[in-house]
PDB file of C-alpha atoms in Angstrom:
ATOM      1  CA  UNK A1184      30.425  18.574 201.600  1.00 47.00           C
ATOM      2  CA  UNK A1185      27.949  21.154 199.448  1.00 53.00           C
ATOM      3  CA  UNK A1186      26.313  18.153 197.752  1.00 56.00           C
ATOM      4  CA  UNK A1187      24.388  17.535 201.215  1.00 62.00           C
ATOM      5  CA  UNK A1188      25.508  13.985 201.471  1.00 69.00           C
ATOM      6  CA  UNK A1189      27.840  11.829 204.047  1.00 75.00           C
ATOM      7  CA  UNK A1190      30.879  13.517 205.162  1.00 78.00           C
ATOM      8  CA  UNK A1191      33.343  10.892 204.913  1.00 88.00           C
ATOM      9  CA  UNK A1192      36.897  10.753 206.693  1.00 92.00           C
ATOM     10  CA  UNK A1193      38.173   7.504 205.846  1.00 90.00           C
ATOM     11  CA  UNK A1194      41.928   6.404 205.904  1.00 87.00           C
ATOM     12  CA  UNK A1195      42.480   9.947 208.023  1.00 92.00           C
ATOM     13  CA  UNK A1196      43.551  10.118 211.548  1.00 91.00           C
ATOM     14  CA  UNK A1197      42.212  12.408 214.170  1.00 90.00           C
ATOM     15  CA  UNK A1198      43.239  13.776 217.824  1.00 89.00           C
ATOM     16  CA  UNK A1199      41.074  14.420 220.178  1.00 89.00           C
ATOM     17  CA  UNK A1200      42.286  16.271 223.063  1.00 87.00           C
ATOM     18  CA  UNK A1201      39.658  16.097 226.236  1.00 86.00           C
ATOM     19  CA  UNK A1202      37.804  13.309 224.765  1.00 86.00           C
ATOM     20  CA  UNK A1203      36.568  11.622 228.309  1.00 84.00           C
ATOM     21  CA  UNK A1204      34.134  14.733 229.289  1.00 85.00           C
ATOM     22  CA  UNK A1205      31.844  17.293 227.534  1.00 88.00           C
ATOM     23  CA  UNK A1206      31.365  16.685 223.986  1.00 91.00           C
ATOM     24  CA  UNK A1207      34.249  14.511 223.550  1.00 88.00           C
ATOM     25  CA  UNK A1208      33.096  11.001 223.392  1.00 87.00           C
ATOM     26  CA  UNK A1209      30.258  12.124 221.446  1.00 90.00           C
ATOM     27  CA  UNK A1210      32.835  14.062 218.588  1.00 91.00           C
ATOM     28  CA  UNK A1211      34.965  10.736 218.776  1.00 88.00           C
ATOM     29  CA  UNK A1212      31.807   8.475 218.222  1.00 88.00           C
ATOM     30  CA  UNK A1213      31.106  10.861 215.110  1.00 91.00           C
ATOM     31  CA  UNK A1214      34.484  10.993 213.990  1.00 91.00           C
ATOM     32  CA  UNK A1215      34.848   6.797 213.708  1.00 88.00           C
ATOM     33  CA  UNK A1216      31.566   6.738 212.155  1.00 87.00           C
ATOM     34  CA  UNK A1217      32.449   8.889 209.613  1.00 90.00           C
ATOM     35  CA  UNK A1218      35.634   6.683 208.949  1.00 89.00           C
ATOM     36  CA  UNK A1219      38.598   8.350 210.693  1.00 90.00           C
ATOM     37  CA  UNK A1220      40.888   6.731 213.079  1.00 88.00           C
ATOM     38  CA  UNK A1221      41.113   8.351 215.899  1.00 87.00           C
ATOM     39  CA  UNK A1222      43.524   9.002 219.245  1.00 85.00           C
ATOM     40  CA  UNK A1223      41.508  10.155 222.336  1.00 84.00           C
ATOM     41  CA  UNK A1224      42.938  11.616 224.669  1.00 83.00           C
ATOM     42  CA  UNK A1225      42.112  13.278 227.881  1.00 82.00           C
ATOM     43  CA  UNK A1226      43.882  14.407 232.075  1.00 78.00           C
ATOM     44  CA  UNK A1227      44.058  10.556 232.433  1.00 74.00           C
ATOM     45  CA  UNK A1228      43.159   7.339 230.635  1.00 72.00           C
ATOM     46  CA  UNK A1229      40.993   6.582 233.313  1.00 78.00           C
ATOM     47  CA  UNK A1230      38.478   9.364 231.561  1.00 78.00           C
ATOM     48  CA  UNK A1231      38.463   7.873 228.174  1.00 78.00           C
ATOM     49  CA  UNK A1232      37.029   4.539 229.141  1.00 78.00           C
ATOM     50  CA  UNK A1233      33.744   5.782 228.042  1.00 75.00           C
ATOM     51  CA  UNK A1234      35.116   6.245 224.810  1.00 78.00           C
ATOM     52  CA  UNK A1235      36.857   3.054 224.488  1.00 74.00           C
ATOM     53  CA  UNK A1236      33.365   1.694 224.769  1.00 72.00           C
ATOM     54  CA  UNK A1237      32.187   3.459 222.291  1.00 68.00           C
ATOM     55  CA  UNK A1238      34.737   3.146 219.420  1.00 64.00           C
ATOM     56  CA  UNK A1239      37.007   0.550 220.315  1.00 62.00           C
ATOM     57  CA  UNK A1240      37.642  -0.642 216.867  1.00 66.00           C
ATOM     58  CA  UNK A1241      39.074   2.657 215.693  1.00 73.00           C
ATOM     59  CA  UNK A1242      40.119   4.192 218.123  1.00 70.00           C
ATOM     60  CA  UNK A1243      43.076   4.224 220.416  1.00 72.00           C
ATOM     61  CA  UNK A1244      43.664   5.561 224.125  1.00 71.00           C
ATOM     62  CA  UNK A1245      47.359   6.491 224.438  1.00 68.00           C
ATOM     63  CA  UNK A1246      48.719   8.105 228.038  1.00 64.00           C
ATOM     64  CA  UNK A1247      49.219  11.355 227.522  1.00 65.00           C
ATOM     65  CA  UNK A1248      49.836  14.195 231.020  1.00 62.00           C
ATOM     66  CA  UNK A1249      49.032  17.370 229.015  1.00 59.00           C
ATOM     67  CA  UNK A1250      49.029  19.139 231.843  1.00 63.00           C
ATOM     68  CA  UNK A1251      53.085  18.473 232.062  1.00 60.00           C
ATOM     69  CA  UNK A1252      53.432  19.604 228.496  1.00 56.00           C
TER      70      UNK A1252
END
């Protein structure tokens, strides 16, 4: 946005892969409050809770073992 105002996402949908540690339930909380809808995942779903707190209405936790991928 070069007009310095809100950066909106609205309607899109976002991954975010290691969303339970770090930065991750902070980029998630910025992501839903900029409109996007957005999957979090992380090693096990036991790590996103925080995040479920955080942006349960827009967000969703799905089960994911990325380190079998």
């Amino acid at each position: 946005d070069s007009g310095g105002g809100r950066v909106t996402l609205e309607g899109r949908r976002v991954a975010v892969a290691g969303a339970g540690g770090g930065l991750g339930p902070t980029v998630v909380k910025a992501l839903v409050g900029a409109g996007a809808w957005v999957a979090a995942a992380d090693r096990t779903k036991d790590h996103c809770a925080p995040v479920a707190n955080v942006a349960a209405s827009k967000a969703m936790i799905p089960r994911i073992d990325i380190p079998s991928l």
